[in-house]
Amino acid sequence: MKNRGMIIVVIFAIVGHSIINYKYLSFRYEDYSSAFFLLGIPGETEYTLFIFWYFVFVSISFYFSGEVSELLSGYGKYVIIRNYHKGKWISRRYLLALLRLTIFPLILMLVAFIVSVLSSEEMENYYLTTEIIISFVIYCLVYCNLIFLQLYLEMFITPQIALLIVNIYVIVSVLLGGLIIKFEKGMFLMPILIPNISMSLRRDYIYLTDSISICYLLLIGLTIFFLSYRKFTTKDIL
Amino acid sequence: MVTINVQNLNKKLKKNVVLRDVNYNFRPGTIYGIYGRNGSGKTMLLRALAGLIYPDSGKILINNEILHEDISFPPSIGLTIENTSLLPQYDAYTNLKILSKIKKVASDDDIKRAIKRVGLDPNSKLKVRKFSLGMRQRLSIAQAIFEEPEFILLDEPTNALDDSGVELVRSLLLEEKQRGATILIASHNKEDLEILSDYKVKIEEGMIVSE
Ligand SMILES: Nc1ncnc2c1ncn2[C@@H]1O[C@H](COP(=O)(O)OP(=O)(O)O)[C@@H](O)[C@H]1O
Ligand SMILES: [Mg+2]
């Protein structure tokens, strides 16, 4: 069974991220209320911000690691044959992942709010705008896509390699995204560097409107889910 | 009561034919002994019947429901697969308790009775990590029967057992048979199968060759 203790690391990462964001971004982007994490990393990658941003992702990625693969070998056999509908099982897994990937940013939002209150701001600075809500949805969708991808890869390779591949993709995307914005070259690559889409500071450069971003991410998420469903229901469990 | 009907089943793994045109009917209240050499496909056949592997062609009907189409797994199944351990960090009772939460058909008493039936102590706190091979084997058999399934598949159940263990499995399987279960035991040990089974089925290179 996987190590659920990872949740503590996730919370730790979330708190660290909120404090750093507040320190770096609050005076620059007052209109974002306290949800600075939705801004992401500015165009040119600032490495302190990046490290804390990545710490949140990597801890969540570890938290989900093995979620699918643990059922596909060894002891998992005794579990799966008792869940006598594979399709329903995998759908429920992905739905639960979606739910948890909404709860984590909600906690992030809450912690961010507490951090800025503790920093003695005036209460009228806290409000919820449509822009923040849309940014929040996009943020959740990006995380879902990345974690769904990781779980999908677990159907082919070990969970460790799946985790590694997704994490390398995330790091390369963010660093490359920073370079593309800095040198204003290769913008066309941005849509495939999905982690950048979660950052409202970078979305402005990509010329993706919010509604196009949402449709695009939904499409990718559903595609990965569909592929996972098909692979999982026909996969040999040896 | 469950009848299993296997029709023209074929399966390749990495270009290696593991099941070849398997046709067979397994009836309730009967114990089938599958025997054959190492690598002949006994474990594969059990995996296929349990719904764990996806056939290349042919089909398996469980009471006329098609496996992988109408259902993913036989609805009432108990299974052991060789070299598959239960959770080493828990004791025998906790292991079955965790599994019982999935289907919710077995009570605490059922769990304890099953552990007793295989000759283990249901109140022992000894972790599976510290079990001997024979004890692990007994516990996996308890795992396969504690929910009183209609379809029981045991892979090499007597491998690590002494004579008294084999005798225990025998009386246990006779009770399950009386209950009407359809039972398959795979073993490379023909003598154990003589004692345990009603019919012997020989398998060679993934093919059923005699009854
Ligand atoms: N995980 C696997 N991947 C590919 N081939 C396998 C795997 N496990 C077993 N096989 C092959 O399937 C055939 C049947 O194996 P198996 O059913 O385990 O034999 P038995 O249980 O009769 O000893 C063998 O040729 C074996 O090499
Ligand atoms: Mg075998």
Short mmCIF file of C-alpha atoms and ligand atoms in Angstrom, two decimals:
data_model
loop_
_atom_site.label_atom_id
_atom_site.label_comp_id
_atom_site.label_asym_id
_atom_site.label_seq_id
_atom_site.Cartn_x
_atom_site.Cartn_y
_atom_site.Cartn_z
CA MET A 1 0.00 0.00 0.00
CA LYS A 2 1.24 3.47 -0.74
CA ASN A 3 2.54 5.87 1.79
CA ARG A 4 -0.27 8.27 2.68
CA GLY A 5 2.14 10.17 4.93
CA MET A 6 3.05 12.09 1.78
CA ILE A 7 0.05 14.30 2.50
CA ILE A 8 2.06 16.01 5.25
CA VAL A 9 4.76 16.94 2.76
CA VAL A 10 2.07 18.29 0.41
CA ILE A 11 0.70 20.54 3.17
CA PHE A 12 4.19 21.66 4.07
CA ALA A 13 4.90 22.53 0.43
CA ILE A 14 1.63 24.45 0.19
CA VAL A 15 2.40 26.58 3.24
CA GLY A 16 5.95 27.32 2.05
CA HIS A 17 4.66 28.23 -1.37
CA SER A 18 2.10 30.66 0.06
CA ILE A 19 4.64 32.44 2.25
CA ILE A 20 7.11 32.84 -0.60
CA ASN A 21 4.43 34.01 -2.99
CA TYR A 22 3.29 36.58 -0.52
CA LYS A 23 6.80 37.83 -0.03
CA TYR A 24 7.58 38.09 -3.74
CA LEU A 25 4.33 38.87 -5.46
CA SER A 26 1.98 40.71 -3.10
CA PHE A 27 3.41 44.17 -3.65
CA ARG A 28 3.50 43.72 -7.40
CA TYR A 29 0.07 42.31 -8.09
CA GLU A 30 -2.33 43.73 -5.56
CA ASP A 31 -5.34 42.98 -7.70
CA TYR A 32 -4.93 39.24 -7.10
CA SER A 33 -6.30 39.47 -3.60
CA SER A 34 -4.44 36.79 -1.67
CA ALA A 35 -4.43 34.07 -4.34
CA PHE A 36 -0.94 34.83 -5.57
CA PHE A 37 -0.19 31.21 -6.39
CA LEU A 38 -2.52 31.51 -9.37
CA LEU A 39 -0.14 34.03 -10.87
CA GLY A 40 2.58 31.40 -11.11
CA ILE A 41 6.07 32.43 -12.05
CA PRO A 42 6.70 35.71 -13.90
CA GLY A 43 7.72 35.56 -17.56
CA GLU A 44 11.40 35.35 -16.84
CA THR A 45 11.82 32.48 -14.43
CA GLU A 46 12.60 33.64 -10.90
CA TYR A 47 14.28 30.69 -9.35
CA THR A 48 13.20 31.06 -5.74
CA LEU A 49 9.59 31.20 -6.87
CA PHE A 50 10.17 28.32 -9.23
CA ILE A 51 11.65 26.07 -6.55
CA PHE A 52 8.67 26.56 -4.25
CA TRP A 53 6.20 26.25 -7.10
CA TYR A 54 7.85 23.00 -8.13
CA PHE A 55 7.96 21.72 -4.56
CA VAL A 56 4.15 21.78 -4.53
CA PHE A 57 3.96 19.87 -7.78
CA VAL A 58 6.55 17.25 -6.90
CA SER A 59 4.97 16.51 -3.54
CA ILE A 60 1.55 16.04 -5.15
CA SER A 61 3.17 13.89 -7.81
CA PHE A 62 4.71 11.67 -5.12
CA TYR A 63 1.40 11.59 -3.29
CA PHE A 64 -0.32 10.07 -6.33
CA SER A 65 2.55 7.79 -7.33
CA GLY A 66 1.54 4.13 -7.46
CA GLU A 67 -2.19 4.94 -7.34
CA VAL A 68 -2.86 2.83 -10.45
CA SER A 69 0.17 0.56 -10.65
CA GLU A 70 -0.35 -0.89 -7.18
CA LEU A 71 -3.44 -2.62 -8.51
CA LEU A 72 -1.77 -4.07 -11.54
CA SER A 73 0.59 -6.54 -9.90
CA GLY A 74 1.15 -8.71 -6.85
CA TYR A 75 -1.27 -8.09 -4.01
CA GLY A 76 -3.33 -5.78 -6.22
CA LYS A 77 -4.83 -8.86 -7.89
CA TYR A 78 -6.61 -9.80 -4.68
CA VAL A 79 -8.06 -6.31 -4.51
CA ILE A 80 -9.07 -5.84 -8.13
CA ILE A 81 -10.90 -9.15 -8.56
CA ARG A 82 -13.14 -8.08 -5.68
CA ASN A 83 -13.93 -4.76 -7.41
CA TYR A 84 -15.74 -6.50 -10.13
CA HIS A 85 -15.96 -3.68 -12.67
CA LYS A 86 -12.62 -2.43 -13.95
CA GLY A 87 -14.11 0.48 -15.89
CA LYS A 88 -15.99 1.76 -12.87
CA TRP A 89 -12.92 1.31 -10.70
CA ILE A 90 -10.66 3.38 -12.93
CA SER A 91 -13.33 6.06 -13.41
CA ARG A 92 -13.74 6.33 -9.66
CA ARG A 93 -9.96 6.60 -9.22
CA TYR A 94 -9.72 9.47 -11.70
CA LEU A 95 -12.72 11.20 -10.22
CA LEU A 96 -11.20 10.96 -6.75
CA ALA A 97 -7.93 12.32 -8.13
CA LEU A 98 -9.85 15.24 -9.64
CA LEU A 99 -11.52 15.89 -6.30
CA ARG A 100 -8.27 15.84 -4.38
CA LEU A 101 -6.61 18.03 -7.00
CA THR A 102 -9.34 20.60 -6.36
CA ILE A 103 -9.00 20.34 -2.60
CA PHE A 104 -5.22 20.94 -2.61
CA PRO A 105 -5.47 24.33 -4.37
CA LEU A 106 -8.40 25.20 -2.11
CA ILE A 107 -6.12 24.61 0.86
CA LEU A 108 -3.48 26.65 -0.94
CA MET A 109 -6.03 29.46 -1.30
CA LEU A 110 -6.95 29.26 2.36
CA VAL A 111 -3.34 29.21 3.54
CA ALA A 112 -2.53 32.10 1.21
CA PHE A 113 -5.42 34.03 2.71
CA ILE A 114 -4.29 33.32 6.27
CA VAL A 115 -0.72 34.28 5.44
CA SER A 116 -1.75 37.64 4.08
CA VAL A 117 -4.13 38.32 6.97
CA LEU A 118 -1.34 37.54 9.41
CA SER A 119 0.75 40.05 7.52
CA SER A 120 -1.77 42.65 8.73
CA GLU A 121 -3.39 43.78 5.54
CA GLU A 122 -6.65 45.60 5.51
CA MET A 123 -9.65 43.33 5.10
CA GLU A 124 -11.06 45.15 2.07
CA ASN A 125 -8.16 43.79 0.02
CA TYR A 126 -9.75 40.33 0.06
CA TYR A 127 -12.33 39.62 -2.53
CA LEU A 128 -13.11 36.97 -5.07
CA THR A 129 -13.22 38.09 -8.69
CA THR A 130 -14.34 36.13 -11.72
CA GLU A 131 -10.77 36.33 -12.92
CA ILE A 132 -9.55 34.59 -9.79
CA ILE A 133 -12.18 31.87 -10.07
CA ILE A 134 -11.33 31.20 -13.72
CA SER A 135 -7.64 31.14 -12.90
CA PHE A 136 -8.39 28.68 -10.15
CA VAL A 137 -10.27 26.37 -12.54
CA ILE A 138 -7.42 26.50 -15.04
CA TYR A 139 -4.91 25.79 -12.28
CA CYS A 140 -6.86 22.68 -11.17
CA LEU A 141 -7.22 21.46 -14.75
CA VAL A 142 -3.49 21.72 -15.41
CA TYR A 143 -2.72 19.72 -12.28
CA CYS A 144 -5.33 17.12 -13.28
CA ASN A 145 -3.82 16.75 -16.73
CA LEU A 146 -0.34 16.25 -15.34
CA ILE A 147 -1.40 13.73 -12.68
CA PHE A 148 -3.74 11.88 -15.09
CA LEU A 149 -0.78 11.62 -17.45
CA GLN A 150 1.36 10.18 -14.65
CA LEU A 151 -1.31 7.61 -13.75
CA TYR A 152 -1.76 6.70 -17.41
CA LEU A 153 1.98 6.11 -17.79
CA GLU A 154 1.86 3.77 -14.78
CA MET A 155 -0.09 1.35 -16.95
CA PHE A 156 2.99 0.93 -19.13
CA ILE A 157 6.03 1.56 -16.94
CA THR A 158 6.93 1.49 -13.26
CA PRO A 159 5.50 4.27 -11.09
CA GLN A 160 9.00 5.58 -10.41
CA ILE A 161 9.75 6.07 -14.11
CA ALA A 162 6.29 7.57 -14.69
CA LEU A 163 6.93 10.06 -11.90
CA LEU A 164 10.33 10.90 -13.31
CA ILE A 165 9.03 11.49 -16.85
CA VAL A 166 6.22 13.77 -15.73
CA ASN A 167 8.50 15.73 -13.43
CA ILE A 168 11.13 16.23 -16.09
CA TYR A 169 8.40 17.39 -18.46
CA VAL A 170 7.17 19.89 -15.86
CA ILE A 171 10.63 21.31 -15.12
CA VAL A 172 11.57 21.56 -18.79
CA SER A 173 8.23 23.19 -19.62
CA VAL A 174 8.57 25.90 -17.01
CA LEU A 175 12.23 26.69 -17.77
CA LEU A 176 11.70 26.58 -21.52
CA GLY A 177 8.55 28.68 -21.11
CA GLY A 178 10.65 31.31 -19.31
CA LEU A 179 13.21 31.35 -22.11
CA ILE A 180 10.57 31.54 -24.83
CA ILE A 181 9.03 34.55 -23.16
CA LYS A 182 12.39 36.19 -22.55
CA PHE A 183 13.60 35.84 -26.14
CA GLU A 184 10.16 36.03 -27.70
CA LYS A 185 10.92 33.09 -29.93
CA GLY A 186 9.10 29.79 -30.37
CA MET A 187 5.78 30.97 -28.92
CA PHE A 188 4.03 28.23 -30.89
CA LEU A 189 5.56 25.71 -28.47
CA MET A 190 3.74 27.17 -25.49
CA PRO A 191 0.48 25.19 -25.80
CA ILE A 192 2.34 21.89 -25.43
CA LEU A 193 4.19 23.17 -22.37
CA ILE A 194 1.06 22.75 -20.29
CA PRO A 195 2.41 23.76 -16.86
CA ASN A 196 2.81 27.32 -18.18
CA ILE A 197 -0.92 27.53 -18.83
CA SER A 198 -1.60 27.27 -15.10
CA MET A 199 0.25 30.56 -14.54
CA SER A 200 -1.85 33.58 -15.21
CA LEU A 201 1.29 35.71 -15.56
CA ARG A 202 2.39 33.54 -18.46
CA ARG A 203 -1.01 32.97 -20.04
CA ASP A 204 -0.92 36.64 -21.03
CA TYR A 205 2.05 35.90 -23.29
CA ILE A 206 0.60 32.79 -24.86
CA TYR A 207 -2.39 34.55 -26.43
CA LEU A 208 -4.69 31.86 -25.08
CA THR A 209 -7.93 33.33 -23.86
CA ASP A 210 -9.29 31.87 -20.66
CA SER A 211 -12.13 30.05 -22.36
CA ILE A 212 -9.83 28.55 -25.00
CA SER A 213 -7.45 27.46 -22.24
CA ILE A 214 -10.27 25.74 -20.37
CA CYS A 215 -11.57 23.96 -23.49
CA TYR A 216 -8.06 22.92 -24.47
CA LEU A 217 -7.28 21.53 -21.01
CA LEU A 218 -10.63 19.74 -20.77
CA LEU A 219 -9.99 18.15 -24.14
CA ILE A 220 -6.56 16.89 -23.09
CA GLY A 221 -7.86 15.67 -19.72
CA LEU A 222 -10.73 13.78 -21.31
CA THR A 223 -8.43 12.27 -23.92
CA ILE A 224 -6.05 10.98 -21.26
CA PHE A 225 -8.98 9.64 -19.27
CA PHE A 226 -10.39 7.88 -22.32
CA LEU A 227 -7.03 6.31 -23.17
CA SER A 228 -6.54 5.24 -19.56
CA TYR A 229 -9.97 3.67 -19.43
CA ARG A 230 -9.32 1.68 -22.58
CA LYS A 231 -5.86 0.59 -21.55
CA PHE A 232 -6.90 -0.34 -18.02
CA THR A 233 -9.87 -2.45 -19.05
CA THR A 234 -7.81 -4.49 -21.52
CA LYS A 235 -4.57 -4.68 -19.58
CA ASP A 236 -3.15 -8.03 -18.46
CA ILE A 237 -2.63 -8.29 -14.73
CA LEU A 238 0.18 -10.78 -14.30
CA MET B 1 -23.71 -22.24 -8.39
CA VAL B 2 -21.53 -21.27 -11.28
CA THR B 3 -20.73 -22.92 -14.60
CA ILE B 4 -17.65 -21.83 -16.50
CA ASN B 5 -17.58 -22.31 -20.23
CA VAL B 6 -14.29 -21.72 -22.06
CA GLN B 7 -14.46 -21.40 -25.87
CA ASN B 8 -11.47 -21.36 -28.24
CA LEU B 9 -9.36 -19.32 -25.88
CA ASN B 10 -6.02 -18.06 -27.20
CA LYS B 11 -3.47 -15.82 -25.60
CA LYS B 12 0.00 -14.66 -26.59
CA LEU B 13 2.39 -12.77 -24.35
CA LYS B 14 5.33 -11.11 -26.09
CA LYS B 15 4.92 -13.39 -29.12
CA ASN B 16 4.96 -16.41 -26.82
CA VAL B 17 1.79 -18.51 -27.06
CA VAL B 18 0.67 -19.15 -23.46
CA LEU B 19 -2.85 -20.46 -24.08
CA ARG B 20 -3.73 -22.35 -27.23
CA ASP B 21 -7.29 -23.03 -28.29
CA VAL B 22 -8.57 -23.94 -24.84
CA ASN B 23 -12.09 -25.40 -24.71
CA TYR B 24 -13.56 -26.67 -21.48
CA ASN B 25 -16.62 -26.73 -19.22
CA PHE B 26 -16.22 -26.43 -15.48
CA ARG B 27 -19.26 -27.51 -13.49
CA PRO B 28 -20.41 -26.68 -9.96
CA GLY B 29 -19.71 -29.01 -7.04
CA THR B 30 -16.62 -30.40 -8.75
CA ILE B 31 -12.90 -30.17 -8.07
CA TYR B 32 -10.69 -30.00 -11.18
CA GLY B 33 -6.99 -30.68 -10.88
CA ILE B 34 -4.91 -28.92 -13.56
CA TYR B 35 -1.49 -30.47 -13.94
CA GLY B 36 1.45 -30.07 -16.23
CA ARG B 37 5.10 -29.16 -16.22
CA ASN B 38 6.57 -25.84 -15.11
CA GLY B 39 5.75 -23.25 -17.74
CA SER B 40 2.97 -25.34 -19.32
CA GLY B 41 0.38 -22.61 -18.67
CA LYS B 42 -1.43 -23.65 -15.47
CA THR B 43 -1.10 -20.26 -13.82
CA MET B 44 -2.03 -18.53 -17.10
CA LEU B 45 -5.22 -20.57 -17.37
CA LEU B 46 -6.20 -19.58 -13.83
CA ARG B 47 -5.40 -15.93 -14.59
CA ALA B 48 -7.56 -16.09 -17.71
CA LEU B 49 -10.49 -17.66 -15.84
CA ALA B 50 -10.18 -15.04 -13.12
CA GLY B 51 -10.41 -12.24 -15.71
CA LEU B 52 -6.87 -11.04 -14.98
CA ILE B 53 -5.61 -11.45 -18.53
CA TYR B 54 -7.36 -10.28 -21.64
CA PRO B 55 -7.66 -13.01 -24.29
CA ASP B 56 -6.53 -12.45 -27.88
CA SER B 57 -9.44 -14.51 -29.14
CA GLY B 58 -12.13 -16.83 -27.84
CA LYS B 59 -14.24 -16.22 -24.79
CA ILE B 60 -15.06 -17.29 -21.28
CA LEU B 61 -18.68 -17.50 -20.15
CA ILE B 62 -19.45 -17.28 -16.46
CA ASN B 63 -23.07 -18.46 -16.09
CA ASN B 64 -23.60 -17.25 -19.66
CA GLU B 65 -22.15 -13.81 -19.00
CA ILE B 66 -19.14 -13.00 -21.18
CA LEU B 67 -15.99 -12.16 -19.28
CA HIS B 68 -14.54 -8.73 -20.27
CA GLU B 69 -17.79 -7.82 -22.02
CA ASP B 70 -20.66 -8.23 -19.60
CA ILE B 71 -18.43 -8.44 -16.53
CA SER B 72 -14.79 -7.67 -15.69
CA PHE B 73 -14.35 -10.52 -13.21
CA PRO B 74 -16.40 -13.52 -12.11
CA PRO B 75 -18.85 -12.01 -9.58
CA SER B 76 -18.16 -14.54 -6.85
CA ILE B 77 -14.54 -15.61 -6.97
CA GLY B 78 -11.76 -16.70 -4.61
CA LEU B 79 -8.24 -16.89 -5.96
CA THR B 80 -4.66 -17.57 -5.05
CA ILE B 81 -1.82 -17.01 -7.50
CA GLU B 82 1.60 -18.47 -6.79
CA ASN B 83 4.19 -16.14 -5.26
CA THR B 84 1.62 -13.49 -4.47
CA SER B 85 1.93 -12.43 -0.88
CA LEU B 86 -0.59 -10.71 1.31
CA LEU B 87 0.41 -7.52 3.11
CA PRO B 88 3.53 -8.33 5.18
CA GLN B 89 3.02 -5.50 7.65
CA TYR B 90 -0.28 -6.88 8.99
CA ASP B 91 -1.34 -10.02 10.84
CA ALA B 92 -3.58 -12.68 9.31
CA TYR B 93 -6.87 -11.28 10.60
CA THR B 94 -6.14 -7.70 9.52
CA ASN B 95 -5.16 -8.85 6.05
CA LEU B 96 -8.51 -10.53 5.46
CA LYS B 97 -10.36 -7.72 7.24
CA ILE B 98 -8.93 -5.18 4.76
CA LEU B 99 -10.02 -7.30 1.79
CA SER B 100 -13.45 -7.93 3.33
CA LYS B 101 -14.21 -4.20 3.16
CA ILE B 102 -14.39 -4.33 -0.63
CA LYS B 103 -17.31 -6.72 -1.07
CA LYS B 104 -18.71 -6.58 2.44
CA VAL B 105 -20.07 -10.13 2.29
CA ALA B 106 -17.94 -11.70 5.05
CA SER B 107 -18.42 -10.98 8.76
CA ASP B 108 -15.68 -10.94 11.40
CA ASP B 109 -16.77 -14.45 12.34
CA ASP B 110 -16.39 -15.62 8.74
CA ILE B 111 -12.86 -14.23 8.67
CA LYS B 112 -11.88 -15.92 11.93
CA ARG B 113 -13.47 -19.21 10.93
CA ALA B 114 -11.59 -19.24 7.62
CA ILE B 115 -8.27 -18.61 9.38
CA LYS B 116 -9.03 -21.47 11.79
CA ARG B 117 -9.97 -23.77 8.92
CA VAL B 118 -6.51 -23.49 7.41
CA GLY B 119 -4.94 -24.26 10.77
CA LEU B 120 -3.81 -20.76 11.75
CA ASP B 121 -4.66 -18.81 14.90
CA PRO B 122 -7.13 -15.97 14.15
CA ASN B 123 -6.15 -14.13 17.34
CA SER B 124 -2.42 -14.21 16.73
CA LYS B 125 -0.80 -10.81 16.24
CA LEU B 126 2.12 -12.26 14.29
CA LYS B 127 2.75 -10.23 11.16
CA VAL B 128 2.74 -11.99 7.79
CA ARG B 129 6.34 -10.81 7.36
CA LYS B 130 7.27 -13.36 10.04
CA PHE B 131 5.20 -16.20 8.61
CA SER B 132 6.87 -19.32 7.25
CA LEU B 133 6.22 -20.24 3.62
CA GLY B 134 3.66 -22.85 4.69
CA MET B 135 1.82 -20.36 6.89
CA ARG B 136 1.67 -17.84 4.06
CA GLN B 137 0.28 -20.50 1.81
CA ARG B 138 -2.39 -21.36 4.36
CA LEU B 139 -3.31 -17.72 4.74
CA SER B 140 -3.66 -17.20 1.01
CA ILE B 141 -5.99 -20.20 0.90
CA ALA B 142 -8.03 -18.63 3.73
CA GLN B 143 -8.03 -15.44 1.65
CA ALA B 144 -9.53 -17.36 -1.28
CA ILE B 145 -12.35 -19.02 0.67
CA PHE B 146 -13.38 -16.65 3.47
CA GLU B 147 -16.08 -14.97 1.39
CA GLU B 148 -17.59 -18.36 0.46
CA PRO B 149 -17.15 -17.76 -3.29
CA GLU B 150 -18.85 -19.92 -5.90
CA PHE B 151 -15.71 -20.13 -8.00
CA ILE B 152 -12.43 -21.07 -6.34
CA LEU B 153 -9.05 -21.02 -8.13
CA LEU B 154 -6.01 -22.24 -6.22
CA ASP B 155 -2.55 -22.07 -7.76
CA GLU B 156 -0.09 -24.62 -6.35
CA PRO B 157 -1.93 -24.68 -3.00
CA THR B 158 0.13 -27.53 -1.56
CA ASN B 159 3.60 -26.38 -2.64
CA ALA B 160 4.88 -25.45 0.79
CA LEU B 161 2.58 -27.70 2.82
CA ASP B 162 3.46 -30.80 4.79
CA ASP B 163 1.27 -33.93 4.70
CA SER B 164 -1.02 -32.69 7.46
CA GLY B 165 -1.38 -29.41 5.56
CA VAL B 166 -2.38 -31.28 2.41
CA GLU B 167 -4.91 -33.27 4.44
CA LEU B 168 -6.31 -30.01 5.84
CA VAL B 169 -6.72 -28.52 2.35
CA ARG B 170 -8.40 -31.73 1.26
CA SER B 171 -11.08 -31.66 3.93
CA LEU B 172 -11.55 -27.93 3.42
CA LEU B 173 -12.06 -28.33 -0.32
CA LEU B 174 -14.50 -31.19 0.21
CA GLU B 175 -16.63 -28.86 2.34
CA GLU B 176 -16.48 -26.16 -0.32
CA LYS B 177 -17.47 -28.73 -2.91
CA GLN B 178 -20.47 -29.80 -0.81
CA ARG B 179 -21.47 -26.14 -0.74
CA GLY B 180 -21.60 -26.29 -4.55
CA ALA B 181 -18.45 -24.37 -5.45
CA THR B 182 -16.68 -24.86 -8.78
CA ILE B 183 -13.06 -25.53 -7.84
CA LEU B 184 -9.83 -25.56 -9.85
CA ILE B 185 -6.47 -26.50 -8.41
CA ALA B 186 -3.28 -26.12 -10.41
CA SER B 187 -0.31 -28.20 -9.37
CA HIS B 188 2.77 -29.79 -10.85
CA ASN B 189 2.47 -32.45 -8.14
CA LYS B 190 0.31 -35.21 -9.57
CA GLU B 191 0.11 -37.12 -6.29
CA ASP B 192 -1.44 -34.22 -4.42
CA LEU B 193 -3.96 -33.88 -7.24
CA GLU B 194 -4.88 -37.58 -6.98
CA ILE B 195 -5.90 -36.93 -3.39
CA LEU B 196 -7.57 -33.57 -3.96
CA SER B 197 -9.43 -33.60 -7.26
CA ASP B 198 -12.39 -35.30 -8.96
CA TYR B 199 -11.11 -34.76 -12.51
CA LYS B 200 -7.60 -34.27 -13.70
CA VAL B 201 -6.91 -31.97 -16.63
CA LYS B 202 -3.51 -32.10 -18.27
CA ILE B 203 -2.07 -29.01 -19.88
CA GLU B 204 0.92 -28.90 -22.20
CA GLU B 205 2.30 -25.78 -23.90
CA GLY B 206 -0.89 -23.90 -23.18
CA MET B 207 -3.11 -26.63 -24.55
CA ILE B 208 -5.48 -28.96 -22.72
CA VAL B 209 -4.39 -32.42 -23.86
CA SER B 210 -6.41 -34.91 -21.80
CA GLU B 211 -9.07 -35.33 -19.14
N1 LIG C 1 4.78 -12.24 -16.88
C1 LIG C 1 4.97 -13.00 -17.99
N2 LIG C 1 5.24 -12.43 -19.18
C2 LIG C 1 5.42 -13.18 -20.28
N3 LIG C 1 5.34 -14.50 -20.30
C3 LIG C 1 5.07 -15.14 -19.16
C4 LIG C 1 4.86 -14.42 -17.93
N4 LIG C 1 4.60 -15.31 -16.95
C5 LIG C 1 4.67 -16.51 -17.54
N5 LIG C 1 4.94 -16.43 -18.86
C6 LIG C 1 5.06 -17.54 -19.80
O1 LIG C 1 3.81 -18.17 -19.91
C7 LIG C 1 3.95 -19.56 -20.02
C8 LIG C 1 3.09 -20.27 -18.99
O2 LIG C 1 3.50 -19.90 -17.70
P1 LIG C 1 2.73 -20.35 -16.38
O3 LIG C 1 1.27 -20.31 -16.63
O4 LIG C 1 3.24 -19.52 -15.26
O5 LIG C 1 3.22 -21.84 -16.20
P2 LIG C 1 2.91 -22.85 -15.00
O6 LIG C 1 2.07 -22.14 -14.00
O7 LIG C 1 2.25 -24.01 -15.64
O8 LIG C 1 4.25 -23.22 -14.45
C9 LIG C 1 5.44 -19.84 -19.85
O9 LIG C 1 5.95 -20.09 -21.13
C10 LIG C 1 6.01 -18.58 -19.30
O10 LIG C 1 7.30 -18.37 -19.81
MG MG C 2 2.36 -21.76 -12.15
#
